[in-house]
Short mmCIF file of C-alpha atoms in Angstrom, two decimals:
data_model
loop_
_atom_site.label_atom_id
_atom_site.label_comp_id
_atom_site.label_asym_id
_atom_site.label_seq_id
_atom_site.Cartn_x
_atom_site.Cartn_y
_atom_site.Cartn_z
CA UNK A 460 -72.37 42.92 -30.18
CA UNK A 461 -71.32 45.67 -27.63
CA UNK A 462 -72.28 42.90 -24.97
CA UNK A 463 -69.55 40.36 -26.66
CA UNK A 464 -66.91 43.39 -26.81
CA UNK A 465 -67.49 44.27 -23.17
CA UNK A 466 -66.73 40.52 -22.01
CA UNK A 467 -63.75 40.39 -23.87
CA UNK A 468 -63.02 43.30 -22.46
CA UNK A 469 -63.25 42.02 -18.93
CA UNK A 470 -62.11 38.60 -19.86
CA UNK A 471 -58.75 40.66 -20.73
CA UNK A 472 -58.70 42.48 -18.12
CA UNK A 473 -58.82 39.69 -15.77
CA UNK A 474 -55.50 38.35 -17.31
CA UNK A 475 -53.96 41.51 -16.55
CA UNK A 476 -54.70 41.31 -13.20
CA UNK A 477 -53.27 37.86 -12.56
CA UNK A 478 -49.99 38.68 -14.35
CA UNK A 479 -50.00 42.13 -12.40
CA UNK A 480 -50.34 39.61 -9.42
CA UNK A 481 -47.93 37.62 -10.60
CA UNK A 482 -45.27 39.82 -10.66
CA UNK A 483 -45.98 41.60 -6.88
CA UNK A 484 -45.87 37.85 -5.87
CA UNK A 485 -42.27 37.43 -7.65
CA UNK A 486 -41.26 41.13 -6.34
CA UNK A 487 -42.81 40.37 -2.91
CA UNK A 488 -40.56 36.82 -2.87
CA UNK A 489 -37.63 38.30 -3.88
CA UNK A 490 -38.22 41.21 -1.01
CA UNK A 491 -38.80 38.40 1.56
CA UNK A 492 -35.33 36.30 0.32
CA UNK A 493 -33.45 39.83 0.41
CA UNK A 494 -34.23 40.68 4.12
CA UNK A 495 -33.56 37.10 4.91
CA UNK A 496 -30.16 37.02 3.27
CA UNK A 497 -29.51 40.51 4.85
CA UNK A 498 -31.22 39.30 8.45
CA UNK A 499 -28.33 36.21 8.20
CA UNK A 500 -25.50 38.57 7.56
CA UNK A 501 -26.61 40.89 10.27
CA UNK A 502 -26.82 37.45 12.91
CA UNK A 503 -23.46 36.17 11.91
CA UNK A 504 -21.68 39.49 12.59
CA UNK A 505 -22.85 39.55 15.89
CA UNK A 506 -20.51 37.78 18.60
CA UNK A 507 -23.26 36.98 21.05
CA UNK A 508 -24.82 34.75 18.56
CA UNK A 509 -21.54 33.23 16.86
CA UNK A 510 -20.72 32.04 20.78
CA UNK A 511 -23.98 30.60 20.94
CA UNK A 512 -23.52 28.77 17.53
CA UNK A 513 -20.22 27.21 18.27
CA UNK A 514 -21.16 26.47 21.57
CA UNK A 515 -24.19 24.43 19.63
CA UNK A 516 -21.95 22.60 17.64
CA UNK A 517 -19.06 21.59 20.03
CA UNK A 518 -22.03 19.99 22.07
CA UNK A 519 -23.22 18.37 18.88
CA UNK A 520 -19.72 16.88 18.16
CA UNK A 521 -18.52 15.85 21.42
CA UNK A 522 -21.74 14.27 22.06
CA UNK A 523 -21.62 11.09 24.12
CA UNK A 524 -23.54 9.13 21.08
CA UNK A 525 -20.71 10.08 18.56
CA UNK A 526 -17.97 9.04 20.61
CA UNK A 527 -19.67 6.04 21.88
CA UNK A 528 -19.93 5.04 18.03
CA UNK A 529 -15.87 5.61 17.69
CA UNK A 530 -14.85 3.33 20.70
CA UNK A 531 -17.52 0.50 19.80
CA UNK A 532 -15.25 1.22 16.31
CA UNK A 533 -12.52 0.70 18.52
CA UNK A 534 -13.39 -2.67 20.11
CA UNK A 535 -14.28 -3.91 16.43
CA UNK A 536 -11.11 -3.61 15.38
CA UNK A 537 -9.95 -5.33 18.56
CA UNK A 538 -11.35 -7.97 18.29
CA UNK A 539 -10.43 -8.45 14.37
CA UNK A 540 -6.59 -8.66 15.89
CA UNK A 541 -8.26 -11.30 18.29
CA UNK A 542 -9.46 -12.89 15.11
CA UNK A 543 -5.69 -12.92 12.91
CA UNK A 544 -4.01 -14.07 16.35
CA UNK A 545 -6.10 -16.92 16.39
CA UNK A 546 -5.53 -17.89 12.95
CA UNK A 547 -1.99 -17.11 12.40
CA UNK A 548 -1.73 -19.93 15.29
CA UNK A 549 -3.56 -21.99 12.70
CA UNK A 550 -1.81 -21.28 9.22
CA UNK A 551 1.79 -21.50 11.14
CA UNK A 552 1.84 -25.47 10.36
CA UNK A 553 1.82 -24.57 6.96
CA UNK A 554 4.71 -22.06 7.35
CA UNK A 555 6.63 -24.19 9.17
CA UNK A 556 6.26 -26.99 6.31
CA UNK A 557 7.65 -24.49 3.78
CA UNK A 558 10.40 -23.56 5.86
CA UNK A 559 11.17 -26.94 6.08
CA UNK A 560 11.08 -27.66 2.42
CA UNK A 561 13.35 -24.34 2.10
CA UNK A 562 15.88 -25.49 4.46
CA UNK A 563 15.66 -29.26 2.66
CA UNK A 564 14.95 -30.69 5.90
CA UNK A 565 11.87 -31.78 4.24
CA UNK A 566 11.25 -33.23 0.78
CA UNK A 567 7.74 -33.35 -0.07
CA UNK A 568 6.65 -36.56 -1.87
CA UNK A 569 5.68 -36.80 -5.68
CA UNK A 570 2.10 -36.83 -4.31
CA UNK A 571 2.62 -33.70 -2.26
CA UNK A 572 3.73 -32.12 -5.25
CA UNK A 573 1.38 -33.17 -7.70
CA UNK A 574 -1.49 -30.40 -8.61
CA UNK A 575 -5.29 -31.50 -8.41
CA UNK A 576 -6.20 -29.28 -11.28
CA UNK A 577 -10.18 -28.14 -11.91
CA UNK A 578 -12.36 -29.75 -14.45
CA UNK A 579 -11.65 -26.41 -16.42
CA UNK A 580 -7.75 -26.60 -15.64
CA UNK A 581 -7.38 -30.18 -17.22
CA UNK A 582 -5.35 -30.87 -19.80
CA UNK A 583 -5.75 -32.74 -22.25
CA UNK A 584 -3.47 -36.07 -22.42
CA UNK A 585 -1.31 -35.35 -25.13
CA UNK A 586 -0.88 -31.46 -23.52
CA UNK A 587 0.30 -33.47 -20.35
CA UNK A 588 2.63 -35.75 -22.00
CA UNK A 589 4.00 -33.49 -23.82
CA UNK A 590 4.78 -31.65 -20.49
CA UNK A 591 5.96 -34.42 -19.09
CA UNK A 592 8.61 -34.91 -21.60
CA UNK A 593 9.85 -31.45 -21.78
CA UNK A 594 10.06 -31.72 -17.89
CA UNK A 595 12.34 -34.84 -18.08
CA UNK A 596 14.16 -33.44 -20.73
CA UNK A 597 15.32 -30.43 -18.41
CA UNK A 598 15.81 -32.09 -15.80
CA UNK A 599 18.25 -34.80 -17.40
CA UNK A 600 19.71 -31.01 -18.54
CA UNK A 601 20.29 -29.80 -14.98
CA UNK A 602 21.60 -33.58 -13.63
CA UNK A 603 24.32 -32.91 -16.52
CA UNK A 604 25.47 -29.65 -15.56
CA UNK A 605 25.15 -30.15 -11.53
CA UNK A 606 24.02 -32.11 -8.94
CA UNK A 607 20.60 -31.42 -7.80
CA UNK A 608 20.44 -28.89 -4.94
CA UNK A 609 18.38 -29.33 -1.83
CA UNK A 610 15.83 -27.64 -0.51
CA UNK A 611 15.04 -24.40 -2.16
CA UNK A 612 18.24 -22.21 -2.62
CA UNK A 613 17.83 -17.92 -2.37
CA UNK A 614 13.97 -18.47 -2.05
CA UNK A 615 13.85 -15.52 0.30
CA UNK A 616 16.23 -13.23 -1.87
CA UNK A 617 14.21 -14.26 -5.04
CA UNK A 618 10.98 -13.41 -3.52
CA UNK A 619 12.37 -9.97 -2.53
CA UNK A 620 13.97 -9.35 -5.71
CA UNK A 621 10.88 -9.81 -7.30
CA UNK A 622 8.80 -7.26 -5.53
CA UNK A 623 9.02 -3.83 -6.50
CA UNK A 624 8.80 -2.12 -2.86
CA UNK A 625 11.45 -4.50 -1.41
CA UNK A 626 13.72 -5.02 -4.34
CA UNK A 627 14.26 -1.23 -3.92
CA UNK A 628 15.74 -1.71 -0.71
CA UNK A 629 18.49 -4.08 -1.95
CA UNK A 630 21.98 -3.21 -3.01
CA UNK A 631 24.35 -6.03 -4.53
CA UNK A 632 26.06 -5.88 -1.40
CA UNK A 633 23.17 -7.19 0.35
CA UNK A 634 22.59 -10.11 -1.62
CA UNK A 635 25.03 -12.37 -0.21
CA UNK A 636 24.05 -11.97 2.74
CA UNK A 637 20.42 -12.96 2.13
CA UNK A 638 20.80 -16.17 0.18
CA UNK A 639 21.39 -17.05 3.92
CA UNK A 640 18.05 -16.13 4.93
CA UNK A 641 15.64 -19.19 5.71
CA UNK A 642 12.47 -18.02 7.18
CA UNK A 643 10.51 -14.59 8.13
CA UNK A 644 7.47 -15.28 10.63
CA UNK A 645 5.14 -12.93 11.89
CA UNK A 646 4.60 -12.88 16.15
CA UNK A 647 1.45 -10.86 17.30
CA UNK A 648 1.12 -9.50 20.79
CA UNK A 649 -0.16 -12.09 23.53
CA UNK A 650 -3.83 -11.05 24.38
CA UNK A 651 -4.34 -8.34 27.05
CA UNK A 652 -0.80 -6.75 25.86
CA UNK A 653 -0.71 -3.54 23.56
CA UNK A 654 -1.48 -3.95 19.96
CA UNK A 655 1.79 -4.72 18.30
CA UNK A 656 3.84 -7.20 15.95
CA UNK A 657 7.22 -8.24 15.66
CA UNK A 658 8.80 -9.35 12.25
CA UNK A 659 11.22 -12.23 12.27
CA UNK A 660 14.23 -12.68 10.43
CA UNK A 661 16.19 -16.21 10.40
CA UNK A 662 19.49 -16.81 8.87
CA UNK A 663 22.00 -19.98 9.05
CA UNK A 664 25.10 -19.55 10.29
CA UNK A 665 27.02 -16.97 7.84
CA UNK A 666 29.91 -15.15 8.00
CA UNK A 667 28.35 -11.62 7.84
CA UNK A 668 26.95 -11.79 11.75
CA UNK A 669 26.50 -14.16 14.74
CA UNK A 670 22.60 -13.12 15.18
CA UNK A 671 20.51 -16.43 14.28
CA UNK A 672 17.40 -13.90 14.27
CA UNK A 673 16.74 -10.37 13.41
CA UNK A 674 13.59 -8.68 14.70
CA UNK A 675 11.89 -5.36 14.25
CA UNK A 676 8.52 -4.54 16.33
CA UNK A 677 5.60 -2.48 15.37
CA UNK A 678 3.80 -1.10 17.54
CA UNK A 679 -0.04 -0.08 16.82
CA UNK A 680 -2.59 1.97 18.59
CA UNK A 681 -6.04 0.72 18.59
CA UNK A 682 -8.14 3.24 20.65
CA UNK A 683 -8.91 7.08 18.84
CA UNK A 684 -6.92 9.59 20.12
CA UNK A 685 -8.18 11.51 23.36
CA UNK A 686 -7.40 15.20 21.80
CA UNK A 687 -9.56 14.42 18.49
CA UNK A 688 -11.34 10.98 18.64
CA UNK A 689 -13.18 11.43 15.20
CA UNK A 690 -9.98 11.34 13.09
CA UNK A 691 -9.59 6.97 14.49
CA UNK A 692 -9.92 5.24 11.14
CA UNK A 693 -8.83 1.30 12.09
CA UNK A 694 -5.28 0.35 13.81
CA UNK A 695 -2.50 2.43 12.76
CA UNK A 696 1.59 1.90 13.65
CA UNK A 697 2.50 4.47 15.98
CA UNK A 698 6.22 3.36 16.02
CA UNK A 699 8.83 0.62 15.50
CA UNK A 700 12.17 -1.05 17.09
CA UNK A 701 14.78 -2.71 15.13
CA UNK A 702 17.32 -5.15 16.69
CA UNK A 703 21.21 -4.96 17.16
CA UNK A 704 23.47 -6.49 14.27
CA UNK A 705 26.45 -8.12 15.72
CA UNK A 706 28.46 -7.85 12.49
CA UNK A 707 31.56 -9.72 11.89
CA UNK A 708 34.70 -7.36 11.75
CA UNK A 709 34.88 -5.77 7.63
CA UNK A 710 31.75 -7.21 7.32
CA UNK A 711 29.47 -4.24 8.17
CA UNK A 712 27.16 -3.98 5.00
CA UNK A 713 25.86 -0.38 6.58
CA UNK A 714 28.98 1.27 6.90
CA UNK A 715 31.56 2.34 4.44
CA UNK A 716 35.05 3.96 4.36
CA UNK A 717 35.47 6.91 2.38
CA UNK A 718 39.28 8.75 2.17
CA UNK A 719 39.46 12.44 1.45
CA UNK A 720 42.24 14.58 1.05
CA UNK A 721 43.28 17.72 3.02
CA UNK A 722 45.95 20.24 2.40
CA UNK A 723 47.06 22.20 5.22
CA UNK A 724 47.10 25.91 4.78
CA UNK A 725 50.60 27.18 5.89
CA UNK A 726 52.47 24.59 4.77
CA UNK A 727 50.71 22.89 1.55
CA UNK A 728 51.40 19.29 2.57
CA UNK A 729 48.62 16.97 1.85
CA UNK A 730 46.95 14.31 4.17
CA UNK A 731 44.59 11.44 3.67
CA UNK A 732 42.30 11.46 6.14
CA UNK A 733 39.88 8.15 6.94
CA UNK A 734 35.85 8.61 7.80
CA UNK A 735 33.08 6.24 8.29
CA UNK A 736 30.16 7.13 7.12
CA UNK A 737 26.51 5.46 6.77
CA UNK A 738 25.76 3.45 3.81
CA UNK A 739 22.87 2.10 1.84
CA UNK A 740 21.34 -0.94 2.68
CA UNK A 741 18.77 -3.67 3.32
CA UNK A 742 19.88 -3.92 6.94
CA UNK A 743 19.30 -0.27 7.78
CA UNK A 744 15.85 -1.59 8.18
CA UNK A 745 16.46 -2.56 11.81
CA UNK A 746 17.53 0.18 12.83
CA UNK A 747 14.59 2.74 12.31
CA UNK A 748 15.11 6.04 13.73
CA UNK A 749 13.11 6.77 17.01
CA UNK A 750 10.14 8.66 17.74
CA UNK A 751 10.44 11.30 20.56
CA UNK A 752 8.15 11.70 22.86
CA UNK A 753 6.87 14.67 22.23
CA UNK A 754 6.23 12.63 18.63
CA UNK A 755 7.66 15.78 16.51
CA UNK A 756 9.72 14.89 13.34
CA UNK A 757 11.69 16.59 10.84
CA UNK A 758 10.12 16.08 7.27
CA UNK A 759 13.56 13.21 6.29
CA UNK A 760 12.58 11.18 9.61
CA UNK A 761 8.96 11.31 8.88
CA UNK A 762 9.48 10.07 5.27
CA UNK A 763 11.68 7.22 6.47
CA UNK A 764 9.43 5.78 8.99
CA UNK A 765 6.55 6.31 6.73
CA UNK A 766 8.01 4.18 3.88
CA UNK A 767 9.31 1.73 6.68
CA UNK A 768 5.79 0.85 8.41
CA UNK A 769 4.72 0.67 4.08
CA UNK A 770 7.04 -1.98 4.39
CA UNK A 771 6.78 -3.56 7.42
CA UNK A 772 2.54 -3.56 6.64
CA UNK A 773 3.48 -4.96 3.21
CA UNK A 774 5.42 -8.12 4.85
CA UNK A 775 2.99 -8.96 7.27
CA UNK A 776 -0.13 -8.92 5.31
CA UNK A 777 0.90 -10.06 1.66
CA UNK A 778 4.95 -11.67 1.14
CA UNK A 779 4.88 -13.71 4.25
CA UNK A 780 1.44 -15.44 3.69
CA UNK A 781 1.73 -15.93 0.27
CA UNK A 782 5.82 -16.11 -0.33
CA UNK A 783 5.55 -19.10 -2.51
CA UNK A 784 3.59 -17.00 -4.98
CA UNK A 785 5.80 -13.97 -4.66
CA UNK A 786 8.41 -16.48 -5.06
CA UNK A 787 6.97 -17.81 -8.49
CA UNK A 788 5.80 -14.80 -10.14
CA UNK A 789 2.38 -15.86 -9.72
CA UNK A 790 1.09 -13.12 -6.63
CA UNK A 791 3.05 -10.04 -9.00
CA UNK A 792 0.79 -11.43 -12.08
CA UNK A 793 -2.10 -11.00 -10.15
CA UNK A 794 -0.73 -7.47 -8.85
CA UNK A 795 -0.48 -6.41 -12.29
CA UNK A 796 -3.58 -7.43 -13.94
CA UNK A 797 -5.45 -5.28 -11.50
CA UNK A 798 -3.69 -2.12 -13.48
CA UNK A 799 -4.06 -3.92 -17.17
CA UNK A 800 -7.89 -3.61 -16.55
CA UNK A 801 -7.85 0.07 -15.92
CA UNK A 802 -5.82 0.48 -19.07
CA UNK A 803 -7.97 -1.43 -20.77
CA UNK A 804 -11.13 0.09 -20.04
CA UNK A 805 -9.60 3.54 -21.01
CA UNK A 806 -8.88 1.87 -24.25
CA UNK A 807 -12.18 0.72 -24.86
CA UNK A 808 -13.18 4.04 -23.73
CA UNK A 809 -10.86 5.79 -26.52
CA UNK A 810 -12.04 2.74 -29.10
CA UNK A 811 -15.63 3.65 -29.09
CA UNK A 812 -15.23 7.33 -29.31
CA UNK A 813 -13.22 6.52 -32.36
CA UNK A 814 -16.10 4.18 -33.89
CA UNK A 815 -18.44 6.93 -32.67
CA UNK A 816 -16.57 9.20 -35.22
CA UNK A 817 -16.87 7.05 -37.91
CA UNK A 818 -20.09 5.85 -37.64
CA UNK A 819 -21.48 10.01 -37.60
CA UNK A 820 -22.56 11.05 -41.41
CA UNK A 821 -21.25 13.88 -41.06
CA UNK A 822 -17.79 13.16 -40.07
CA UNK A 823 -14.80 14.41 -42.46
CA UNK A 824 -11.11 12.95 -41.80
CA UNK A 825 -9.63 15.21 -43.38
CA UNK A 826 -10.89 17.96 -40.78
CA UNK A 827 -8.56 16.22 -38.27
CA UNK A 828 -5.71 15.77 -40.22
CA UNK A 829 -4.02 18.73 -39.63
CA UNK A 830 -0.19 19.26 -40.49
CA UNK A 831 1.89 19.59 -37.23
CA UNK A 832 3.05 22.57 -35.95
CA UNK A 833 6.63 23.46 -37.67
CA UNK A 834 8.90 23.61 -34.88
CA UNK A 835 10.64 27.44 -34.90
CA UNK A 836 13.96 27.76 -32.85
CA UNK A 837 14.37 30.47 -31.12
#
């Protein structure tokens, strides 16, 4: 019996030991992590080795790898404005045939105009009958009331009206002026030439100005910058030109004429005095204010030209290729579903915490219905 005692004995004693060991091993660790922590401190307060660190890591960043990996960026995106050159020459048929139908020197044949729908976008015969119909209908409607206009009148003006960032732009002073608007192409810099574009505007003849064309130039950079090459993310506008208006006498749209009145101090007689002074407009949009070269800004000039390459971006990549949709509603549909099916995730979201609720046993309503807060006035 005193034989089993005695190995329990040792058997506990054992255990003892490894936790005892256990512990120095935890102490010993947390020793070893101290004077490593206190070791780092002591390193990074001393110059000598700070020197030696960022010395490290300016070598590291300025390595010829990295910035080989930015310029072969570089060429990329090069050759991607190689690539919308190219096809711009290829899609400007197209444009040409809508300015044409604009203009009504071109009327497209019932055939052109008819829509090859889908197997899952056809109607039914009685749908398209009945479509039909209504179609004649109005249009024995419009023959009644006027005769039926040419080519497509105000497409231009409707397609800006109906776009948010441009219809911003607009004043009702404006709008005569662009009902004479016919066509906006894009021109892209001839190869070997600085990254660039150039906007144009084409009007009839109008009584507003003798220009037949309005322009306004971007101008891009393509390469990173020298000074900090890791901040190149893709093409960016670096600046733009407008164009000069040659308005029609009265018919300035940018300018207005305000009268104040002044009274003279000594004597007390009053005087209307005449001023011209800049007003809003569409057509302040050619004439951007310019970049110095030292390519400092005050925060009002900055905000302008940021909103204006926004715009001039916006024209290039979206309203002029697809103005016919902008035109019918269609592209701004599109536009907007894209935020409908955020919303409606966060509803569904909200719907199935709610069900959530309801579905737990242990859920009272009458928890949550608590009476509003009275409203005390102070």
């Amino acid at each position: 019996m005193a034989d089993i005692d005695n190995k329990d004995q040792a058997e506990l004693d054992m255990a003892d030991m490894e936790d005892v060991e256990e512990v120095e091993d935890e102490e010993a660790g947390e020793d070893v992590n101290s004077k490593a922590r206190q070791l780092t401190a002591q390193m990074m307060q001393n110059p000598q080795i700070l020197a030696a660190l960022q010395e490290r890591l300016d070598g590291l960043v300025g390595s010829p790898f990295r910035l080989h990996g930015e310029f072969t960026q570089a060429k990329f995106y090069e050759e991607v404005h190689e690539l919308e050159r190219k096809y711009a020459a290829l899609y400007q048929p197209l444009f040409d045939k809508r300015s044409d139908i604009v203009k009504a020197a071109y009327e497209p044949t019932d055939e052109e105009c008819e829509w090859k729908a889908d197997e899952e976008e056809e109607l039914t015969v009685s749908k398209q009958e009945e479509m039909k119909e209504k179609a004649k209908v109005e249009e024995e409607k419009k023959d009644e009331e006027k005769e039926d206009p040419k080519g497509i009148p105000e497409f231009w003006l409707t397609v800006f009206k109906n776009v948010d960032l441009l219809s911003d732009m607009l004043q009702e002073h404006d709008e005569p002026i662009l009902k004479h608007l016919q066509d906006i192409k894009v021109k892209f810099s001839d190869p070997g030439q600085p990254m660039s574009f150039t906007l144009e505007f084409y009007f009839e003849t109008n009584d507003f100005f003798t220009n037949q064309v309005l322009t306004k130039t971007y101008k891009m950079r393509s390469e990173p910058d020298e000074t900090d090459p890791f901040s190149f993310d893709g093409p960016e506008i670096m600046g733009c030109t407008g164009c000069q208006i040659d308005w029609t006498k009265g018919k300035n749209v940018t300018l207005k004429t305000i009268k104040k009145k002044q009274k003279h101090k000594g004597r007390g007689t009053v005087r209307t005095v005449t001023k011209t002074v800049p007003n809003d407009s569409f057509f302040n949009f050619f004439s951007p204010p310019e970049v110095p070269e030292s390519g400092e800004l005050d925060e009002d000039s900055e905000a302008v030209l940021a909103a204006d390459f926004e715009i001039g971006h916006f024209l290039r990549e979206r309203i002029v290729p697809r103005a016919v949709l902008y035109f019918t509603g269609e592209a701004i549909e599109d536009d907007d579903d894209d935020y409908d099916e955020e919303g409606e995730e966060a509803d569904d979201e909200e719907g199935e915490e709610e069900a959530d609720e309801e579905n737990d046993p242990e859920y009272d309503p009458k928890k949550d219905a608590n009476p509003p807060a009275e409203c005390k006035q102070q």
